[in-house]
Amino acid sequence: MTMAERALRGTRLGATSYENDRNTDLAPRQEVDYTCTKGHRFTVTLAAEAEVPMTWECRNCGATALRVDGELPQAKKGKPPRTHWDMLMERRTVEDLEEVLAERLEILRAGRRRTA
């Protein structure tokens, strides 16, 4: 085994860059502090021109963390979920439903009379 083969053993090609950061200009960055409800505090590095979110997922426990200098975002008002009854009432009136019920009950009663 040659020395070159021993040097590459244990590394995956493309997995690690062997270049260094000398003589390169990094993009401007900002660090934002977050604190979760369980008290974990951590810092996230973002691009300087990036819009900073008010919440971030905690790295330790997965809970929602709030920006240290921020306030909770306002909850969005959502529509209440539509039930089957709501959707039915969009298509039919109560009178229509009573008529359909009466027809079905008559069919059921007629079937019982035949079997009895």
Coordinates of C-alpha atoms in Angstrom, one line a residue:
M1 CA 0.0 0.0 0.0
T2 CA 1.4 3.3 -1.0
M3 CA 1.5 6.4 1.2
A4 CA -1.1 8.2 -1.0
E5 CA -3.6 5.3 -0.5
R6 CA -3.2 5.5 3.3
A7 CA -3.8 9.2 3.3
L8 CA -7.2 8.9 1.5
R9 CA -8.4 5.9 3.5
G10 CA -11.4 6.8 5.7
T11 CA -12.4 9.9 3.7
R12 CA -15.2 10.1 1.2
L13 CA -14.6 12.0 -2.0
G14 CA -16.4 15.3 -2.0
A15 CA -17.5 15.0 1.6
T16 CA -14.8 17.3 3.0
S17 CA -13.3 20.3 1.4
Y18 CA -9.5 20.6 2.1
E19 CA -9.5 24.3 1.0
N20 CA -9.0 27.0 3.6
D21 CA -10.7 30.3 4.1
R22 CA -7.6 32.5 3.6
N23 CA -7.8 35.3 1.1
T24 CA -11.6 34.9 0.7
D25 CA -14.2 37.5 1.6
L26 CA -17.2 36.0 3.4
A27 CA -20.7 37.4 2.9
P28 CA -21.8 39.9 5.6
R29 CA -23.6 38.1 8.4
Q30 CA -25.7 38.8 11.4
E31 CA -26.1 36.7 14.6
V32 CA -29.6 36.4 16.1
D33 CA -30.3 35.1 19.6
Y34 CA -33.3 32.9 20.4
T35 CA -34.7 31.5 23.6
C36 CA -37.2 28.7 23.8
T37 CA -39.9 28.1 26.4
K38 CA -37.7 25.6 28.3
G39 CA -35.0 28.2 28.7
H40 CA -32.5 27.1 26.1
R41 CA -30.7 30.0 24.5
F42 CA -28.9 29.7 21.1
T43 CA -27.6 31.9 18.3
V44 CA -28.4 31.5 14.6
T45 CA -26.1 33.1 12.0
L46 CA -28.0 34.5 9.0
A47 CA -27.0 36.6 6.0
A48 CA -27.0 40.4 6.7
E49 CA -29.8 41.0 4.1
A50 CA -32.0 38.1 5.2
E51 CA -35.3 38.7 6.8
V52 CA -35.0 37.6 10.4
P53 CA -37.9 35.3 11.5
M54 CA -39.5 35.9 14.9
T55 CA -39.5 32.2 15.8
W56 CA -37.1 29.3 15.2
E57 CA -37.1 25.7 16.2
C58 CA -35.0 25.1 19.3
R59 CA -31.9 23.0 18.6
N60 CA -32.0 21.3 21.9
C61 CA -35.6 20.3 22.4
G62 CA -37.5 21.1 19.2
A63 CA -39.9 23.6 20.9
T64 CA -40.6 26.9 19.3
A65 CA -38.1 29.5 20.3
L66 CA -38.7 33.3 20.2
R67 CA -36.2 35.9 19.2
V68 CA -34.7 37.5 22.3
D69 CA -35.6 41.1 21.2
G70 CA -38.9 40.1 19.7
E71 CA -42.5 39.6 20.6
L72 CA -44.8 36.7 19.8
P73 CA -46.3 37.1 16.3
Q74 CA -50.0 37.7 16.1
A75 CA -52.1 34.6 15.6
K76 CA -53.8 34.5 12.2
K77 CA -57.5 34.5 12.2
G78 CA -58.6 31.3 10.4
K79 CA -62.0 30.2 9.2
P80 CA -63.7 27.6 11.4
P81 CA -63.6 24.1 9.8
R82 CA -66.6 23.2 7.7
T83 CA -68.5 20.2 8.9
H84 CA -70.5 17.7 6.8
W85 CA -73.7 19.4 8.0
D86 CA -72.4 22.8 6.8
M87 CA -71.6 21.5 3.3
L88 CA -74.9 19.7 3.1
M89 CA -76.8 22.9 4.0
E90 CA -74.9 24.7 1.2
R91 CA -76.5 22.2 -1.3
R92 CA -80.0 21.6 0.3
T93 CA -82.6 23.3 2.3
V94 CA -84.3 21.8 5.4
E95 CA -87.5 21.3 3.4
D96 CA -85.5 19.3 0.7
L97 CA -84.0 17.1 3.4
E98 CA -87.4 16.4 5.0
E99 CA -88.7 15.4 1.6
V100 CA -85.8 13.0 1.0
L101 CA -86.2 11.6 4.5
A102 CA -89.9 11.0 3.9
E103 CA -89.2 9.2 0.6
R104 CA -86.6 7.0 2.2
L105 CA -88.8 6.1 5.1
E106 CA -91.6 5.1 2.8
I107 CA -89.2 2.8 0.8
L108 CA -88.1 1.2 4.0
R109 CA -91.6 0.7 5.3
A110 CA -92.7 -0.8 2.0
G111 CA -89.9 -3.3 2.1
R112 CA -90.8 -4.4 5.6
R113 CA -94.4 -5.0 4.6
R114 CA -93.3 -7.3 1.8
T115 CA -91.1 -9.4 4.1
A116 CA -93.6 -9.7 6.9

